[in-house]
């Protein structure tokens, strides 16, 4: 079982094996954490994403799936891209969100990453309530069968940090 650590940070600065990106289906870069990662990584990352689209992912990356690329100029070695669900009031998409964490950790195992940092997937533009997004993150990482030693759950603001801490407390 991996150790879970909550850190308050800009994910692009972390010296970990792999940084997870809350990407979009097209792997095209965008706003939020995706934009920050693309800026920090530099052009090598967009080239790698474009190559994936031209080869193995012509239709893009489905929601809940994950794929690894270079991390370009970031301290990390890899970026693991995953596509979170867009929150909807009347549809429960928690399985899709949990799948982002599970498949990212599977990819981490495949590439041999031992330390992995996650942003709060779907909690930005995709609209997930922070308490739900952080609870699913903690629950899924807790239950994951993975060779990863340390999972960093990166809180970008007070609300995220409070959500992670409450979720960790509740599951003790
Ligand atoms: P999504 O489209 O999956 O909702 P966003 O990028 O809009 O993705 O937001 C996901 C989460 O990432 C939000 O909680 C946001 O506060 C956080 N975030 C944004 N920039 C950074 C960053 N540089 N480092 C860590 N977390 C970030």
mmCIF file of C-alpha atoms and ligand atoms in Angstrom:
data_model
loop_
_atom_site.group_PDB
_atom_site.id
_atom_site.type_symbol
_atom_site.label_atom_id
_atom_site.label_comp_id
_atom_site.label_asym_id
_atom_site.label_seq_id
_atom_site.Cartn_x
_atom_site.Cartn_y
_atom_site.Cartn_z
ATOM 1 C CA UNK A 1 0.000 0.000 0.000
ATOM 2 C CA UNK A 2 1.278 3.441 -0.917
ATOM 3 C CA UNK A 3 1.822 6.213 1.622
ATOM 4 C CA UNK A 4 -0.473 9.146 0.947
ATOM 5 C CA UNK A 5 0.844 12.661 1.584
ATOM 6 C CA UNK A 6 -1.081 15.884 1.211
ATOM 7 C CA UNK A 7 1.081 18.711 -0.101
ATOM 8 C CA UNK A 8 0.298 22.324 -0.729
ATOM 9 C CA UNK A 9 2.119 23.167 -3.923
ATOM 10 C CA UNK A 10 2.225 24.018 -7.591
ATOM 11 C CA UNK A 11 2.375 20.494 -9.011
ATOM 12 C CA UNK A 12 4.763 21.534 -11.808
ATOM 13 C CA UNK A 13 7.569 22.179 -9.293
ATOM 14 C CA UNK A 14 7.519 18.778 -7.581
ATOM 15 C CA UNK A 15 10.511 16.483 -7.785
ATOM 16 C CA UNK A 16 8.585 13.242 -8.211
ATOM 17 C CA UNK A 17 8.803 10.427 -10.736
ATOM 18 C CA UNK A 18 5.448 11.257 -12.315
ATOM 19 C CA UNK A 19 3.047 14.184 -12.283
ATOM 20 C CA UNK A 20 -0.558 13.453 -13.233
ATOM 21 C CA UNK A 21 -2.230 15.900 -15.579
ATOM 22 C CA UNK A 22 -5.979 16.600 -15.612
ATOM 23 C CA UNK A 23 -5.937 16.569 -19.403
ATOM 24 C CA UNK A 24 -8.665 16.765 -22.021
ATOM 25 C CA UNK A 25 -9.587 14.032 -24.484
ATOM 26 C CA UNK A 26 -7.602 15.681 -27.274
ATOM 27 C CA UNK A 27 -4.416 15.945 -25.153
ATOM 28 C CA UNK A 28 -4.261 19.446 -26.563
ATOM 29 C CA UNK A 29 -3.317 21.387 -23.449
ATOM 30 C CA UNK A 30 -5.703 23.958 -22.036
ATOM 31 C CA UNK A 31 -6.341 25.958 -18.897
ATOM 32 C CA UNK A 32 -5.900 25.149 -15.218
ATOM 33 C CA UNK A 33 -3.359 22.548 -14.224
ATOM 34 C CA UNK A 34 -3.135 21.287 -17.836
ATOM 35 C CA UNK A 35 -1.964 24.704 -19.029
ATOM 36 C CA UNK A 36 0.488 25.020 -16.141
ATOM 37 C CA UNK A 37 1.994 21.598 -16.915
ATOM 38 C CA UNK A 38 2.310 22.337 -20.635
ATOM 39 C CA UNK A 39 3.977 25.690 -19.919
ATOM 40 C CA UNK A 40 6.421 24.177 -17.421
ATOM 41 C CA UNK A 41 7.226 21.166 -19.607
ATOM 42 C CA UNK A 42 7.794 23.142 -22.804
ATOM 43 C CA UNK A 43 7.332 22.084 -26.446
ATOM 44 C CA UNK A 44 8.600 18.524 -25.906
ATOM 45 C CA UNK A 45 5.328 17.730 -24.146
ATOM 46 C CA UNK A 46 3.026 18.978 -26.897
ATOM 47 C CA UNK A 47 5.113 17.122 -29.469
ATOM 48 C CA UNK A 48 4.728 13.899 -27.440
ATOM 49 C CA UNK A 49 0.966 14.450 -27.139
ATOM 50 C CA UNK A 50 0.625 15.105 -30.856
ATOM 51 C CA UNK A 51 2.553 11.885 -31.628
ATOM 52 C CA UNK A 52 0.180 9.887 -29.399
ATOM 53 C CA UNK A 53 -2.788 11.336 -31.274
ATOM 54 C CA UNK A 54 -1.188 10.426 -34.609
ATOM 55 C CA UNK A 55 -0.414 6.852 -33.541
ATOM 56 C CA UNK A 56 -2.137 5.025 -30.663
ATOM 57 C CA UNK A 57 -4.868 7.527 -29.771
ATOM 58 C CA UNK A 58 -6.477 8.795 -33.001
ATOM 59 C CA UNK A 59 -9.796 9.336 -31.183
ATOM 60 C CA UNK A 60 -8.172 10.860 -28.134
ATOM 61 C CA UNK A 61 -7.957 9.583 -24.564
ATOM 62 C CA UNK A 62 -11.289 8.317 -23.176
ATOM 63 C CA UNK A 63 -12.580 9.603 -19.834
ATOM 64 C CA UNK A 64 -11.092 7.606 -16.958
ATOM 65 C CA UNK A 65 -8.094 6.364 -18.973
ATOM 66 C CA UNK A 66 -4.458 7.380 -18.561
ATOM 67 C CA UNK A 67 -1.322 7.551 -20.699
ATOM 68 C CA UNK A 68 2.278 8.570 -19.977
ATOM 69 C CA UNK A 69 4.597 10.972 -21.804
ATOM 70 C CA UNK A 70 7.850 12.772 -21.134
ATOM 71 C CA UNK A 71 7.718 15.619 -18.603
ATOM 72 C CA UNK A 72 9.932 17.861 -20.751
ATOM 73 C CA UNK A 73 11.593 20.564 -18.641
ATOM 74 C CA UNK A 74 9.807 19.726 -15.379
ATOM 75 C CA UNK A 75 11.701 18.088 -12.500
ATOM 76 C CA UNK A 76 9.475 15.012 -12.870
ATOM 77 C CA UNK A 77 10.417 12.259 -15.344
ATOM 78 C CA UNK A 78 6.936 11.581 -16.693
ATOM 79 C CA UNK A 79 3.542 13.191 -17.081
ATOM 80 C CA UNK A 80 0.629 10.784 -16.769
ATOM 81 C CA UNK A 81 -2.352 12.304 -18.591
ATOM 82 C CA UNK A 82 -5.831 11.335 -17.460
ATOM 83 C CA UNK A 83 -9.250 12.656 -18.428
ATOM 84 C CA UNK A 84 -11.650 13.333 -15.578
ATOM 85 C CA UNK A 85 -15.444 13.380 -15.956
ATOM 86 C CA UNK A 86 -17.358 16.651 -16.180
ATOM 87 C CA UNK A 87 -19.502 16.860 -13.048
ATOM 88 C CA UNK A 88 -23.260 16.540 -13.538
ATOM 89 C CA UNK A 89 -25.876 17.038 -10.868
ATOM 90 C CA UNK A 90 -28.077 14.134 -11.945
ATOM 91 C CA UNK A 91 -25.502 11.569 -13.070
ATOM 92 C CA UNK A 92 -23.140 9.805 -10.695
ATOM 93 C CA UNK A 93 -19.726 9.775 -12.366
ATOM 94 C CA UNK A 94 -17.712 8.768 -9.334
ATOM 95 C CA UNK A 95 -16.639 5.493 -11.005
ATOM 96 C CA UNK A 96 -15.112 7.462 -13.869
ATOM 97 C CA UNK A 97 -13.299 9.759 -11.469
ATOM 98 C CA UNK A 98 -12.025 6.799 -9.401
ATOM 99 C CA UNK A 99 -10.879 5.202 -12.652
ATOM 100 C CA UNK A 100 -8.607 8.217 -13.327
ATOM 101 C CA UNK A 101 -6.687 7.485 -10.124
ATOM 102 C CA UNK A 102 -6.653 3.708 -10.659
ATOM 103 C CA UNK A 103 -5.493 3.800 -14.288
ATOM 104 C CA UNK A 104 -2.884 6.492 -13.526
ATOM 105 C CA UNK A 105 -1.398 4.244 -10.837
ATOM 106 C CA UNK A 106 -1.470 1.293 -13.268
ATOM 107 C CA UNK A 107 0.461 3.370 -15.804
ATOM 108 C CA UNK A 108 2.858 4.417 -13.017
ATOM 109 C CA UNK A 109 3.494 0.734 -12.289
ATOM 110 C CA UNK A 110 4.090 0.019 -15.975
ATOM 111 C CA UNK A 111 6.721 2.752 -16.328
ATOM 112 C CA UNK A 112 8.266 2.068 -12.911
ATOM 113 C CA UNK A 113 7.317 5.351 -11.217
ATOM 114 C CA UNK A 114 7.579 5.101 -7.435
ATOM 115 C CA UNK A 115 6.394 8.597 -6.511
ATOM 116 C CA UNK A 116 3.339 10.136 -8.140
ATOM 117 C CA UNK A 117 1.658 13.518 -7.638
ATOM 118 C CA UNK A 118 -2.029 14.089 -8.418
ATOM 119 C CA UNK A 119 -3.914 17.377 -8.802
ATOM 120 C CA UNK A 120 -7.553 17.373 -7.679
ATOM 121 C CA UNK A 121 -8.873 15.892 -10.921
ATOM 122 C CA UNK A 122 -12.205 17.342 -12.163
ATOM 123 C CA UNK A 123 -12.398 19.854 -9.295
ATOM 124 C CA UNK A 124 -11.603 22.875 -11.472
ATOM 125 C CA UNK A 125 -13.295 23.697 -14.758
ATOM 126 C CA UNK A 126 -14.967 20.253 -14.798
ATOM 127 C CA UNK A 127 -16.995 21.333 -11.796
ATOM 128 C CA UNK A 128 -16.750 18.553 -9.219
ATOM 129 C CA UNK A 129 -17.602 19.629 -5.672
ATOM 130 C CA UNK A 130 -14.286 19.747 -3.799
ATOM 131 C CA UNK A 131 -15.399 17.501 -0.918
ATOM 132 C CA UNK A 132 -16.503 14.762 -3.311
ATOM 133 C CA UNK A 133 -13.451 15.067 -5.566
ATOM 134 C CA UNK A 134 -11.032 14.869 -2.624
ATOM 135 C CA UNK A 135 -12.938 11.988 -0.964
ATOM 136 C CA UNK A 136 -12.848 9.894 -4.156
ATOM 137 C CA UNK A 137 -9.134 10.694 -4.560
ATOM 138 C CA UNK A 138 -8.281 9.549 -1.034
ATOM 139 C CA UNK A 139 -10.539 6.474 -1.126
ATOM 140 C CA UNK A 140 -9.254 5.237 -4.470
ATOM 141 C CA UNK A 141 -5.581 5.826 -3.648
ATOM 142 C CA UNK A 142 -6.054 4.055 -0.303
ATOM 143 C CA UNK A 143 -7.530 0.984 -1.954
ATOM 144 C CA UNK A 144 -5.183 0.854 -4.931
ATOM 145 C CA UNK A 145 -3.038 -2.199 -5.439
ATOM 146 C CA UNK A 146 0.137 -0.519 -6.695
ATOM 147 C CA UNK A 147 3.920 -0.606 -6.503
ATOM 148 C CA UNK A 148 4.000 3.184 -6.080
ATOM 149 C CA UNK A 149 5.577 4.053 -2.691
ATOM 150 C CA UNK A 150 4.332 7.603 -2.232
ATOM 151 C CA UNK A 151 1.245 9.300 -3.610
ATOM 152 C CA UNK A 152 1.204 13.095 -3.254
ATOM 153 C CA UNK A 153 -2.277 14.593 -3.310
ATOM 154 C CA UNK A 154 -1.573 18.171 -4.276
ATOM 155 C CA UNK A 155 -3.830 20.814 -2.741
ATOM 156 C CA UNK A 156 -3.812 24.027 -4.751
ATOM 157 C CA UNK A 157 -5.981 25.974 -2.285
ATOM 158 C CA UNK A 158 -7.433 25.889 1.253
ATOM 159 C CA UNK A 159 -10.595 24.095 0.213
ATOM 160 C CA UNK A 160 -8.675 21.258 -1.408
ATOM 161 C CA UNK A 161 -6.388 20.892 1.601
ATOM 162 C CA UNK A 162 -9.386 20.783 3.978
ATOM 163 C CA UNK A 163 -11.135 18.233 1.755
ATOM 164 C CA UNK A 164 -8.136 15.905 1.643
ATOM 165 C CA UNK A 165 -7.559 16.158 5.398
ATOM 166 C CA UNK A 166 -11.210 15.438 6.204
ATOM 167 C CA UNK A 167 -11.250 12.472 3.828
ATOM 168 C CA UNK A 168 -8.073 11.020 5.350
ATOM 169 C CA UNK A 169 -9.489 11.470 8.892
ATOM 170 C CA UNK A 170 -12.791 9.823 8.006
ATOM 171 C CA UNK A 171 -11.127 6.781 6.537
ATOM 172 C CA UNK A 172 -8.820 6.073 9.429
HETATM 173 P P1 LIG B 1 -10.439 19.841 -14.484
HETATM 174 O O1 LIG B 1 -10.719 20.252 -15.892
HETATM 175 O O2 LIG B 1 -10.154 18.337 -14.350
HETATM 176 O O3 LIG B 1 -11.472 20.311 -13.520
HETATM 177 P P2 LIG B 1 -8.568 21.971 -13.708
HETATM 178 O O4 LIG B 1 -7.182 22.155 -14.205
HETATM 179 O O5 LIG B 1 -9.564 23.022 -14.063
HETATM 180 O O6 LIG B 1 -9.016 20.502 -14.177
HETATM 181 O O7 LIG B 1 -8.543 21.833 -12.137
HETATM 182 C C1 LIG B 1 -8.138 20.675 -11.458
HETATM 183 C C2 LIG B 1 -7.535 21.049 -10.131
HETATM 184 O O8 LIG B 1 -6.171 21.451 -10.309
HETATM 185 C C3 LIG B 1 -8.223 22.217 -9.429
HETATM 186 O O9 LIG B 1 -8.451 21.843 -8.078
HETATM 187 C C4 LIG B 1 -7.189 23.352 -9.516
HETATM 188 O O10 LIG B 1 -7.252 24.191 -8.380
HETATM 189 C C5 LIG B 1 -5.898 22.579 -9.518
HETATM 190 N N1 LIG B 1 -4.732 23.268 -10.081
HETATM 191 C C6 LIG B 1 -4.688 24.268 -11.003
HETATM 192 N N2 LIG B 1 -3.407 24.608 -11.262
HETATM 193 C C7 LIG B 1 -2.615 23.814 -10.494
HETATM 194 C C8 LIG B 1 -1.202 23.674 -10.294
HETATM 195 N N3 LIG B 1 -0.328 24.428 -10.959
HETATM 196 N N4 LIG B 1 -0.768 22.756 -9.388
HETATM 197 C C9 LIG B 1 -1.636 21.970 -8.721
HETATM 198 N N5 LIG B 1 -2.969 22.030 -8.860
HETATM 199 C C10 LIG B 1 -3.458 22.947 -9.736
#
